[in-house]
Amino acid sequence: MTYPPNVRTAPPSAPTRAPAAPPAGPPPSAPPVRHGAWAETTERLRTAATTEPGRLRIIGAALALLVVAFGAVTAWEAADRFSAADDVVSRSQPLSADAASIYRSLADADTAAASGFLAGAEEPRAVQQRYRDDIETASRLLVKAATHTDGAGESGLQIATLNEGLPRYTGLIERARANNRQGLPLGGAYLRYANQQMTNELLPAAERLYAAETDRLARDNDDARLWPFVSLVMGVLAFGGLLWAQRRNYLRTNRVFNQGLLAATAASTVLLLWLAVGQTVARTELNNAQKHGQASLKVLNEARINSLKARANENLTLVARGAVLTPDGKNDKYETDYNTGMDRLSAALGEARKLADDSAGGRPVDEAISSVTQWRERHATASGTDKAGDYEGALAKVIGDKESTGQSFDQVDTALERALAQEQVEFTSSASDGRDALTGLAIGAGVLALVAAVGAILGIGRRLSEYR
């Protein structure tokens, strides 16, 4: 073939090949979708729940967890209630009683100091010994209270105040005695100053200490009497769950009893009844201790405090001889305070008589009321003698050995001491019974819950064995 000149032609191209066919076989599968652990567990449970053995396993695990939770919560709440009740018996109430004794010892020491001063330069040995015993008792009880209280709390602050002020007070009393032995009038000034410190600093601190310990006693008592609602609810749920499981077993197998589930139900029932009855008895006894014991103790302590205040003011009426007046300047301050104290004493004794629930507690209160009436009559006679200008005669009627107001005060104090001892016995007995009603419940809850859990598992396991 002839080509035109100057024309180039491309070389013939190579033949085009068809693309290779894909290899035979199924297409590659997509990577598997990974689920979380929770989703996989849920899926397995859902799958298991579609079969009777799977459902039985779920029921057995749920029952075991339910009775174990019931036992654990019951053990915790029972231990908490027992601890609070034990605090009432062994810590709170004894500390409250000690605080009242601290107040009583301080007030009685002040009264004894004034009585010794009125006796003259030769202070009677019995009066001196009474004063020393009161100071030693107060000091000992303050040390005891300090070891059982938080130094940063209200009780700790009041104990610190008393420990700081008591040495100053005793120092003033010794100065008053020294001047009185020398026949110097300055002794009376020291005694009045000591009484002011006792009245304005020490006794208010002791009263605040008593109030703080009484409040703590009330809190512990409330905690011990609190119903264990969570435990009771858990117990009802566990009992209901076990009954449902047994009914389900009966409907599916026509068998009346499953020994494992029956044992679990019995253990749960015993624990539920123990919890309900124990807490009911504890509440009843602690309520009785509070109503007939602590309430009476509080009123009787108030009566004793007011009697001591009245006696101290009666003595100081003769020591001051009208030198200290009320803020309005019209009346003798100590005579006015005496009358106020006696009015409060009578009111407290009336309340104590209402609270006395037996003759053993009411008899000493009646004696105290009778002695208060006598005390008022003798005081009126002594006051009239003093106003008539017979100071020595009035002194004999106040601190004398026969038919004096001092004798009436001692009768009141002795009667109140016996009444307090009787009410203390009743309180301790009732509170101890309340605490004892909860004894062993915490440990018993753990044991019975374990028995119930094992019983539930064995009972369900028996049913599972029928599918193998």
PDB file of N, CA and C in Angstrom, residues 322-412:
ATOM      1  N   GLY A 322     -28.938  42.558 155.735  1.00  0.00           N
ATOM      2  CA  GLY A 322     -29.616  43.606 154.986  1.00  0.00           C
ATOM      3  C   GLY A 322     -28.713  44.502 154.176  1.00  0.00           C
ATOM      4  N   ALA A 323     -27.432  44.147 154.047  1.00  0.00           N
ATOM      5  CA  ALA A 323     -26.499  45.013 153.320  1.00  0.00           C
ATOM      6  C   ALA A 323     -26.650  44.890 151.809  1.00  0.00           C
ATOM      7  N   VAL A 324     -27.267  43.817 151.342  1.00  0.00           N
ATOM      8  CA  VAL A 324     -27.420  43.591 149.900  1.00  0.00           C
ATOM      9  C   VAL A 324     -28.907  43.659 149.565  1.00  0.00           C
ATOM     10  N   LEU A 325     -29.265  44.620 148.689  1.00  0.00           N
ATOM     11  CA  LEU A 325     -30.670  44.853 148.348  1.00  0.00           C
ATOM     12  C   LEU A 325     -30.955  44.427 146.914  1.00  0.00           C
ATOM     13  N   THR A 326     -32.223  44.298 146.619  1.00  0.00           N
ATOM     14  CA  THR A 326     -32.656  44.005 145.257  1.00  0.00           C
ATOM     15  C   THR A 326     -32.355  45.211 144.362  1.00  0.00           C
ATOM     16  N   PRO A 327     -32.343  45.037 143.036  1.00  0.00           N
ATOM     17  CA  PRO A 327     -32.019  46.168 142.148  1.00  0.00           C
ATOM     18  C   PRO A 327     -32.868  47.412 142.372  1.00  0.00           C
ATOM     19  N   ASP A 328     -34.104  47.244 142.820  1.00  0.00           N
ATOM     20  CA  ASP A 328     -34.943  48.433 143.062  1.00  0.00           C
ATOM     21  C   ASP A 328     -34.639  49.079 144.408  1.00  0.00           C
ATOM     22  N   GLY A 329     -33.768  48.440 145.213  1.00  0.00           N
ATOM     23  CA  GLY A 329     -33.350  49.021 146.485  1.00  0.00           C
ATOM     24  C   GLY A 329     -34.396  48.972 147.571  1.00  0.00           C
ATOM     25  N   LYS A 330     -35.429  48.153 147.419  1.00  0.00           N
ATOM     26  CA  LYS A 330     -36.518  48.150 148.399  1.00  0.00           C
ATOM     27  C   LYS A 330     -36.482  46.946 149.340  1.00  0.00           C
ATOM     28  N   ASN A 331     -35.947  45.836 148.880  1.00  0.00           N
ATOM     29  CA  ASN A 331     -36.021  44.607 149.680  1.00  0.00           C
ATOM     30  C   ASN A 331     -34.654  43.946 149.821  1.00  0.00           C
ATOM     31  N   ASP A 332     -34.554  43.102 150.842  1.00  0.00           N
ATOM     32  CA  ASP A 332     -33.336  42.322 151.039  1.00  0.00           C
ATOM     33  C   ASP A 332     -33.208  41.320 149.894  1.00  0.00           C
ATOM     34  N   LYS A 333     -32.090  41.324 149.190  1.00  0.00           N
ATOM     35  CA  LYS A 333     -31.908  40.465 148.022  1.00  0.00           C
ATOM     36  C   LYS A 333     -31.970  38.989 148.408  1.00  0.00           C
ATOM     37  N   TYR A 334     -31.273  38.618 149.473  1.00  0.00           N
ATOM     38  CA  TYR A 334     -31.208  37.209 149.844  1.00  0.00           C
ATOM     39  C   TYR A 334     -32.551  36.697 150.358  1.00  0.00           C
ATOM     40  N   GLU A 335     -33.294  37.532 151.047  1.00  0.00           N
ATOM     41  CA  GLU A 335     -34.624  37.129 151.504  1.00  0.00           C
ATOM     42  C   GLU A 335     -35.564  36.938 150.311  1.00  0.00           C
ATOM     43  N   THR A 336     -35.446  37.831 149.342  1.00  0.00           N
ATOM     44  CA  THR A 336     -36.268  37.713 148.133  1.00  0.00           C
ATOM     45  C   THR A 336     -35.917  36.442 147.359  1.00  0.00           C
ATOM     46  N   ASP A 337     -34.618  36.166 147.218  1.00  0.00           N
ATOM     47  CA  ASP A 337     -34.195  34.962 146.501  1.00  0.00           C
ATOM     48  C   ASP A 337     -34.609  33.697 147.251  1.00  0.00           C
ATOM     49  N   TYR A 338     -34.603  33.784 148.597  1.00  0.00           N
ATOM     50  CA  TYR A 338     -35.063  32.639 149.390  1.00  0.00           C
ATOM     51  C   TYR A 338     -36.520  32.321 149.083  1.00  0.00           C
ATOM     52  N   ASN A 339     -37.362  33.333 149.087  1.00  0.00           N
ATOM     53  CA  ASN A 339     -38.788  33.121 148.815  1.00  0.00           C
ATOM     54  C   ASN A 339     -39.007  32.580 147.401  1.00  0.00           C
ATOM     55  N   THR A 340     -38.247  33.083 146.453  1.00  0.00           N
ATOM     56  CA  THR A 340     -38.364  32.576 145.076  1.00  0.00           C
ATOM     57  C   THR A 340     -37.974  31.101 145.002  1.00  0.00           C
ATOM     58  N   GLY A 341     -36.877  30.760 145.676  1.00  0.00           N
ATOM     59  CA  GLY A 341     -36.427  29.370 145.677  1.00  0.00           C
ATOM     60  C   GLY A 341     -37.431  28.443 146.327  1.00  0.00           C
ATOM     61  N   MET A 342     -38.048  28.875 147.412  1.00  0.00           N
ATOM     62  CA  MET A 342     -39.026  28.036 148.094  1.00  0.00           C
ATOM     63  C   MET A 342     -40.275  27.842 147.249  1.00  0.00           C
ATOM     64  N   ASP A 343     -40.680  28.880 146.525  1.00  0.00           N
ATOM     65  CA  ASP A 343     -41.838  28.744 145.632  1.00  0.00           C
ATOM     66  C   ASP A 343     -41.548  27.720 144.530  1.00  0.00           C
ATOM     67  N   ARG A 344     -40.358  27.803 143.959  1.00  0.00           N
ATOM     68  CA  ARG A 344     -39.983  26.842 142.920  1.00  0.00           C
ATOM     69  C   ARG A 344     -39.858  25.432 143.491  1.00  0.00           C
ATOM     70  N   LEU A 345     -39.354  25.335 144.707  1.00  0.00           N
ATOM     71  CA  LEU A 345     -39.235  24.032 145.354  1.00  0.00           C
ATOM     72  C   LEU A 345     -40.608  23.398 145.539  1.00  0.00           C
ATOM     73  N   SER A 346     -41.566  24.165 146.006  1.00  0.00           N
ATOM     74  CA  SER A 346     -42.920  23.634 146.217  1.00  0.00           C
ATOM     75  C   SER A 346     -43.549  23.198 144.895  1.00  0.00           C
ATOM     76  N   ALA A 347     -43.342  24.007 143.841  1.00  0.00           N
ATOM     77  CA  ALA A 347     -43.902  23.651 142.535  1.00  0.00           C
ATOM     78  C   ALA A 347     -43.282  22.362 142.003  1.00  0.00           C
ATOM     79  N   ALA A 348     -41.968  22.228 142.159  1.00  0.00           N
ATOM     80  CA  ALA A 348     -41.286  21.018 141.678  1.00  0.00           C
ATOM     81  C   ALA A 348     -41.743  19.786 142.448  1.00  0.00           C
ATOM     82  N   LEU A 349     -41.932  19.923 143.754  1.00  0.00           N
ATOM     83  CA  LEU A 349     -42.391  18.784 144.551  1.00  0.00           C
ATOM     84  C   LEU A 349     -43.807  18.384 144.164  1.00  0.00           C
ATOM     85  N   GLY A 350     -44.651  19.361 143.847  1.00  0.00           N
ATOM     86  CA  GLY A 350     -45.999  19.037 143.396  1.00  0.00           C
ATOM     87  C   GLY A 350     -45.977  18.240 142.095  1.00  0.00           C
ATOM     88  N   GLU A 351     -45.102  18.625 141.178  1.00  0.00           N
ATOM     89  CA  GLU A 351     -44.967  17.903 139.922  1.00  0.00           C
ATOM     90  C   GLU A 351     -44.398  16.503 140.160  1.00  0.00           C
ATOM     91  N   ALA A 352     -43.435  16.417 141.069  1.00  0.00           N
ATOM     92  CA  ALA A 352     -42.841  15.111 141.369  1.00  0.00           C
ATOM     93  C   ALA A 352     -43.875  14.160 141.972  1.00  0.00           C
ATOM     94  N   ARG A 353     -44.782  14.702 142.769  1.00  0.00           N
ATOM     95  CA  ARG A 353     -45.823  13.848 143.369  1.00  0.00           C
ATOM     96  C   ARG A 353     -46.754  13.289 142.303  1.00  0.00           C
ATOM     97  N   LYS A 354     -47.027  14.078 141.271  1.00  0.00           N
ATOM     98  CA  LYS A 354     -47.879  13.600 140.180  1.00  0.00           C
ATOM     99  C   LYS A 354     -47.195  12.490 139.387  1.00  0.00           C
ATOM    100  N   LEU A 355     -45.875  12.592 139.252  1.00  0.00           N
ATOM    101  CA  LEU A 355     -45.135  11.611 138.460  1.00  0.00           C
ATOM    102  C   LEU A 355     -44.849  10.323 139.231  1.00  0.00           C
ATOM    103  N   ALA A 356     -44.897  10.386 140.552  1.00  0.00           N
ATOM    104  CA  ALA A 356     -44.631   9.180 141.350  1.00  0.00           C
ATOM    105  C   ALA A 356     -45.734   8.164 141.110  1.00  0.00           C
ATOM    106  N   ASP A 357     -45.369   6.973 140.617  1.00  0.00           N
ATOM    107  CA  ASP A 357     -46.366   5.981 140.234  1.00  0.00           C
ATOM    108  C   ASP A 357     -46.519   4.853 141.245  1.00  0.00           C
ATOM    109  N   ASP A 358     -45.850   4.945 142.386  1.00  0.00           N
ATOM    110  CA  ASP A 358     -46.026   3.922 143.423  1.00  0.00           C
ATOM    111  C   ASP A 358     -45.726   4.549 144.778  1.00  0.00           C
ATOM    112  N   SER A 359     -46.028   3.796 145.825  1.00  0.00           N
ATOM    113  CA  SER A 359     -45.828   4.324 147.176  1.00  0.00           C
ATOM    114  C   SER A 359     -44.360   4.501 147.502  1.00  0.00           C
ATOM    115  N   ALA A 360     -43.500   3.641 146.931  1.00  0.00           N
ATOM    116  CA  ALA A 360     -42.068   3.749 147.218  1.00  0.00           C
ATOM    117  C   ALA A 360     -41.510   5.084 146.721  1.00  0.00           C
ATOM    118  N   GLY A 361     -42.018   5.563 145.590  1.00  0.00           N
ATOM    119  CA  GLY A 361     -41.557   6.852 145.084  1.00  0.00           C
ATOM    120  C   GLY A 361     -42.338   8.022 145.640  1.00  0.00           C
ATOM    121  N   GLY A 362     -43.604   7.811 146.004  1.00  0.00           N
ATOM    122  CA  GLY A 362     -44.431   8.914 146.488  1.00  0.00           C
ATOM    123  C   GLY A 362     -44.212   9.256 147.947  1.00  0.00           C
ATOM    124  N   ARG A 363     -43.859   8.251 148.772  1.00  0.00           N
ATOM    125  CA  ARG A 363     -43.711   8.496 150.210  1.00  0.00           C
ATOM    126  C   ARG A 363     -42.629   9.525 150.524  1.00  0.00           C
ATOM    127  N   PRO A 364     -41.404   9.403 149.988  1.00  0.00           N
ATOM    128  CA  PRO A 364     -40.399  10.432 150.305  1.00  0.00           C
ATOM    129  C   PRO A 364     -40.766  11.817 149.772  1.00  0.00           C
ATOM    130  N   VAL A 365     -41.498  11.881 148.683  1.00  0.00           N
ATOM    131  CA  VAL A 365     -41.933  13.188 148.171  1.00  0.00           C
ATOM    132  C   VAL A 365     -42.923  13.821 149.141  1.00  0.00           C
ATOM    133  N   ASP A 366     -43.830  13.015 149.673  1.00  0.00           N
ATOM    134  CA  ASP A 366     -44.776  13.536 150.673  1.00  0.00           C
ATOM    135  C   ASP A 366     -44.033  14.049 151.903  1.00  0.00           C
ATOM    136  N   GLU A 367     -43.003  13.323 152.312  1.00  0.00           N
ATOM    137  CA  GLU A 367     -42.216  13.775 153.455  1.00  0.00           C
ATOM    138  C   GLU A 367     -41.516  15.092 153.155  1.00  0.00           C
ATOM    139  N   ALA A 368     -41.011  15.228 151.950  1.00  0.00           N
ATOM    140  CA  ALA A 368     -40.348  16.476 151.575  1.00  0.00           C
ATOM    141  C   ALA A 368     -41.336  17.635 151.573  1.00  0.00           C
ATOM    142  N   ILE A 369     -42.544  17.405 151.072  1.00  0.00           N
ATOM    143  CA  ILE A 369     -43.562  18.463 151.048  1.00  0.00           C
ATOM    144  C   ILE A 369     -43.898  18.901 152.464  1.00  0.00           C
ATOM    145  N   SER A 370     -44.054  17.931 153.376  1.00  0.00           N
ATOM    146  CA  SER A 370     -44.349  18.254 154.773  1.00  0.00           C
ATOM    147  C   SER A 370     -43.203  19.046 155.404  1.00  0.00           C
ATOM    148  N   SER A 371     -41.969  18.669 155.107  1.00  0.00           N
ATOM    149  CA  SER A 371     -40.810  19.366 155.687  1.00  0.00           C
ATOM    150  C   SER A 371     -40.672  20.772 155.123  1.00  0.00           C
ATOM    151  N   VAL A 372     -41.061  20.966 153.862  1.00  0.00           N
ATOM    152  CA  VAL A 372     -41.021  22.313 153.280  1.00  0.00           C
ATOM    153  C   VAL A 372     -41.994  23.239 154.003  1.00  0.00           C
ATOM    154  N   THR A 373     -43.182  22.718 154.293  1.00  0.00           N
ATOM    155  CA  THR A 373     -44.160  23.524 155.039  1.00  0.00           C
ATOM    156  C   THR A 373     -43.602  23.909 156.399  1.00  0.00           C
ATOM    157  N   GLN A 374     -42.975  22.938 157.066  1.00  0.00           N
ATOM    158  CA  GLN A 374     -42.355  23.224 158.361  1.00  0.00           C
ATOM    159  C   GLN A 374     -41.224  24.231 158.223  1.00  0.00           C
ATOM    160  N   TRP A 375     -40.455  24.104 157.183  1.00  0.00           N
ATOM    161  CA  TRP A 375     -39.327  25.008 156.939  1.00  0.00           C
ATOM    162  C   TRP A 375     -39.826  26.440 156.782  1.00  0.00           C
ATOM    163  N   ARG A 376     -40.875  26.626 156.037  1.00  0.00           N
ATOM    164  CA  ARG A 376     -41.415  27.976 155.836  1.00  0.00           C
ATOM    165  C   ARG A 376     -41.882  28.576 157.173  1.00  0.00           C
ATOM    166  N   GLU A 377     -42.535  27.772 157.962  1.00  0.00           N
ATOM    167  CA  GLU A 377     -43.026  28.276 159.260  1.00  0.00           C
ATOM    168  C   GLU A 377     -41.862  28.678 160.163  1.00  0.00           C
ATOM    169  N   ARG A 378     -40.847  27.836 160.229  1.00  0.00           N
ATOM    170  CA  ARG A 378     -39.702  28.152 161.085  1.00  0.00           C
ATOM    171  C   ARG A 378     -38.928  29.361 160.557  1.00  0.00           C
ATOM    172  N   HIS A 379     -38.851  29.503 159.245  1.00  0.00           N
ATOM    173  CA  HIS A 379     -38.162  30.657 158.679  1.00  0.00           C
ATOM    174  C   HIS A 379     -38.898  31.950 159.026  1.00  0.00           C
ATOM    175  N   ALA A 380     -40.218  31.892 158.948  1.00  0.00           N
ATOM    176  CA  ALA A 380     -40.988  33.093 159.292  1.00  0.00           C
ATOM    177  C   ALA A 380     -40.738  33.489 160.750  1.00  0.00           C
ATOM    178  N   THR A 381     -40.648  32.497 161.634  1.00  0.00           N
ATOM    179  CA  THR A 381     -40.360  32.781 163.042  1.00  0.00           C
ATOM    180  C   THR A 381     -38.963  33.378 163.207  1.00  0.00           C
ATOM    181  N   ALA A 382     -37.973  32.776 162.520  1.00  0.00           N
ATOM    182  CA  ALA A 382     -36.598  33.285 162.617  1.00  0.00           C
ATOM    183  C   ALA A 382     -36.502  34.694 162.044  1.00  0.00           C
ATOM    184  N   SER A 383     -37.197  34.960 160.950  1.00  0.00           N
ATOM    185  CA  SER A 383     -37.150  36.288 160.342  1.00  0.00           C
ATOM    186  C   SER A 383     -37.767  37.327 161.272  1.00  0.00           C
ATOM    187  N   GLY A 384     -38.878  36.959 161.927  1.00  0.00           N
ATOM    188  CA  GLY A 384     -39.491  37.884 162.870  1.00  0.00           C
ATOM    189  C   GLY A 384     -38.568  38.166 164.046  1.00  0.00           C
ATOM    190  N   THR A 385     -37.868  37.156 164.525  1.00  0.00           N
ATOM    191  CA  THR A 385     -36.935  37.348 165.639  1.00  0.00           C
ATOM    192  C   THR A 385     -35.794  38.269 165.232  1.00  0.00           C
ATOM    193  N   ASP A 386     -35.280  38.099 163.999  1.00  0.00           N
ATOM    194  CA  ASP A 386     -34.192  38.948 163.512  1.00  0.00           C
ATOM    195  C   ASP A 386     -34.646  40.396 163.374  1.00  0.00           C
ATOM    196  N   LYS A 387     -35.842  40.604 162.847  1.00  0.00           N
ATOM    197  CA  LYS A 387     -36.357  41.967 162.673  1.00  0.00           C
ATOM    198  C   LYS A 387     -36.623  42.640 164.011  1.00  0.00           C
ATOM    199  N   ALA A 388     -36.867  41.813 165.031  1.00  0.00           N
ATOM    200  CA  ALA A 388     -37.080  42.381 166.369  1.00  0.00           C
ATOM    201  C   ALA A 388     -35.780  42.777 167.040  1.00  0.00           C
ATOM    202  N   GLY A 389     -34.641  42.519 166.382  1.00  0.00           N
ATOM    203  CA  GLY A 389     -33.344  42.910 166.908  1.00  0.00           C
ATOM    204  C   GLY A 389     -32.620  41.827 167.659  1.00  0.00           C
ATOM    205  N   ASP A 390     -33.188  40.619 167.712  1.00  0.00           N
ATOM    206  CA  ASP A 390     -32.551  39.520 168.434  1.00  0.00           C
ATOM    207  C   ASP A 390     -31.778  38.667 167.414  1.00  0.00           C
ATOM    208  N   TYR A 391     -30.573  39.103 167.070  1.00  0.00           N
ATOM    209  CA  TYR A 391     -29.791  38.386 166.057  1.00  0.00           C
ATOM    210  C   TYR A 391     -29.392  37.002 166.533  1.00  0.00           C
ATOM    211  N   GLU A 392     -28.948  36.880 167.783  1.00  0.00           N
ATOM    212  CA  GLU A 392     -28.531  35.580 168.298  1.00  0.00           C
ATOM    213  C   GLU A 392     -29.697  34.600 168.339  1.00  0.00           C
ATOM    214  N   GLY A 393     -30.873  35.107 168.702  1.00  0.00           N
ATOM    215  CA  GLY A 393     -32.048  34.248 168.710  1.00  0.00           C
ATOM    216  C   GLY A 393     -32.403  33.778 167.297  1.00  0.00           C
ATOM    217  N   ALA A 394     -32.307  34.686 166.335  1.00  0.00           N
ATOM    218  CA  ALA A 394     -32.586  34.316 164.943  1.00  0.00           C
ATOM    219  C   ALA A 394     -31.556  33.302 164.438  1.00  0.00           C
ATOM    220  N   LEU A 395     -30.294  33.505 164.858  1.00  0.00           N
ATOM    221  CA  LEU A 395     -29.236  32.595 164.439  1.00  0.00           C
ATOM    222  C   LEU A 395     -29.506  31.184 164.944  1.00  0.00           C
ATOM    223  N   ALA A 396     -29.967  31.083 166.198  1.00  0.00           N
ATOM    224  CA  ALA A 396     -30.266  29.771 166.769  1.00  0.00           C
ATOM    225  C   ALA A 396     -31.414  29.094 166.032  1.00  0.00           C
ATOM    226  N   LYS A 397     -32.365  29.888 165.566  1.00  0.00           N
ATOM    227  CA  LYS A 397     -33.506  29.324 164.846  1.00  0.00           C
ATOM    228  C   LYS A 397     -33.149  28.907 163.419  1.00  0.00           C
ATOM    229  N   VAL A 398     -31.985  29.366 162.918  1.00  0.00           N
ATOM    230  CA  VAL A 398     -31.568  29.025 161.552  1.00  0.00           C
ATOM    231  C   VAL A 398     -30.561  27.873 161.555  1.00  0.00           C
ATOM    232  N   ILE A 399     -29.565  27.917 162.448  1.00  0.00           N
ATOM    233  CA  ILE A 399     -28.519  26.885 162.432  1.00  0.00           C
ATOM    234  C   ILE A 399     -28.467  26.099 163.741  1.00  0.00           C
ATOM    235  N   GLY A 400     -29.440  26.288 164.608  1.00  0.00           N
ATOM    236  CA  GLY A 400     -29.437  25.607 165.895  1.00  0.00           C
ATOM    237  C   GLY A 400     -29.711  24.112 165.779  1.00  0.00           C
ATOM    238  N   ASP A 401     -29.560  23.418 166.924  1.00  0.00           N
ATOM    239  CA  ASP A 401     -29.740  21.967 166.951  1.00  0.00           C
ATOM    240  C   ASP A 401     -31.189  21.551 167.149  1.00  0.00           C
ATOM    241  N   LYS A 402     -32.051  22.451 167.601  1.00  0.00           N
ATOM    242  CA  LYS A 402     -33.433  22.102 167.893  1.00  0.00           C
ATOM    243  C   LYS A 402     -34.392  23.043 167.154  1.00  0.00           C
ATOM    244  N   GLU A 403     -35.331  22.429 166.434  1.00  0.00           N
ATOM    245  CA  GLU A 403     -36.413  23.152 165.766  1.00  0.00           C
ATOM    246  C   GLU A 403     -35.894  24.324 164.941  1.00  0.00           C
ATOM    247  N   SER A 404     -34.803  24.093 164.215  1.00  0.00           N
ATOM    248  CA  SER A 404     -34.242  25.146 163.364  1.00  0.00           C
ATOM    249  C   SER A 404     -34.607  24.885 161.908  1.00  0.00           C
ATOM    250  N   THR A 405     -34.445  25.935 161.097  1.00  0.00           N
ATOM    251  CA  THR A 405     -34.687  25.765 159.662  1.00  0.00           C
ATOM    252  C   THR A 405     -33.650  24.829 159.049  1.00  0.00           C
ATOM    253  N   GLY A 406     -32.470  24.765 159.653  1.00  0.00           N
ATOM    254  CA  GLY A 406     -31.450  23.855 159.163  1.00  0.00           C
ATOM    255  C   GLY A 406     -31.900  22.409 159.257  1.00  0.00           C
ATOM    256  N   GLN A 407     -32.595  22.067 160.356  1.00  0.00           N
ATOM    257  CA  GLN A 407     -33.120  20.719 160.495  1.00  0.00           C
ATOM    258  C   GLN A 407     -34.182  20.428 159.429  1.00  0.00           C
ATOM    259  N   SER A 408     -35.021  21.412 159.185  1.00  0.00           N
ATOM    260  CA  SER A 408     -36.043  21.225 158.149  1.00  0.00           C
ATOM    261  C   SER A 408     -35.404  21.038 156.778  1.00  0.00           C
ATOM    262  N   PHE A 409     -34.363  21.818 156.496  1.00  0.00           N
ATOM    263  CA  PHE A 409     -33.662  21.666 155.221  1.00  0.00           C
ATOM    264  C   PHE A 409     -33.050  20.277 155.100  1.00  0.00           C
ATOM    265  N   ASP A 410     -32.434  19.801 156.175  1.00  0.00           N
ATOM    266  CA  ASP A 410     -31.831  18.465 156.138  1.00  0.00           C
ATOM    267  C   ASP A 410     -32.892  17.399 155.899  1.00  0.00           C
ATOM    268  N   GLN A 411     -34.074  17.567 156.473  1.00  0.00           N
ATOM    269  CA  GLN A 411     -35.155  16.610 156.255  1.00  0.00           C
ATOM    270  C   GLN A 411     -35.599  16.617 154.793  1.00  0.00           C
ATOM    271  N   VAL A 412     -35.699  17.808 154.207  1.00  0.00           N
ATOM    272  CA  VAL A 412     -36.073  17.918 152.794  1.00  0.00           C
ATOM    273  C   VAL A 412     -35.008  17.247 151.921  1.00  0.00           C
TER     274      VAL A 412
END
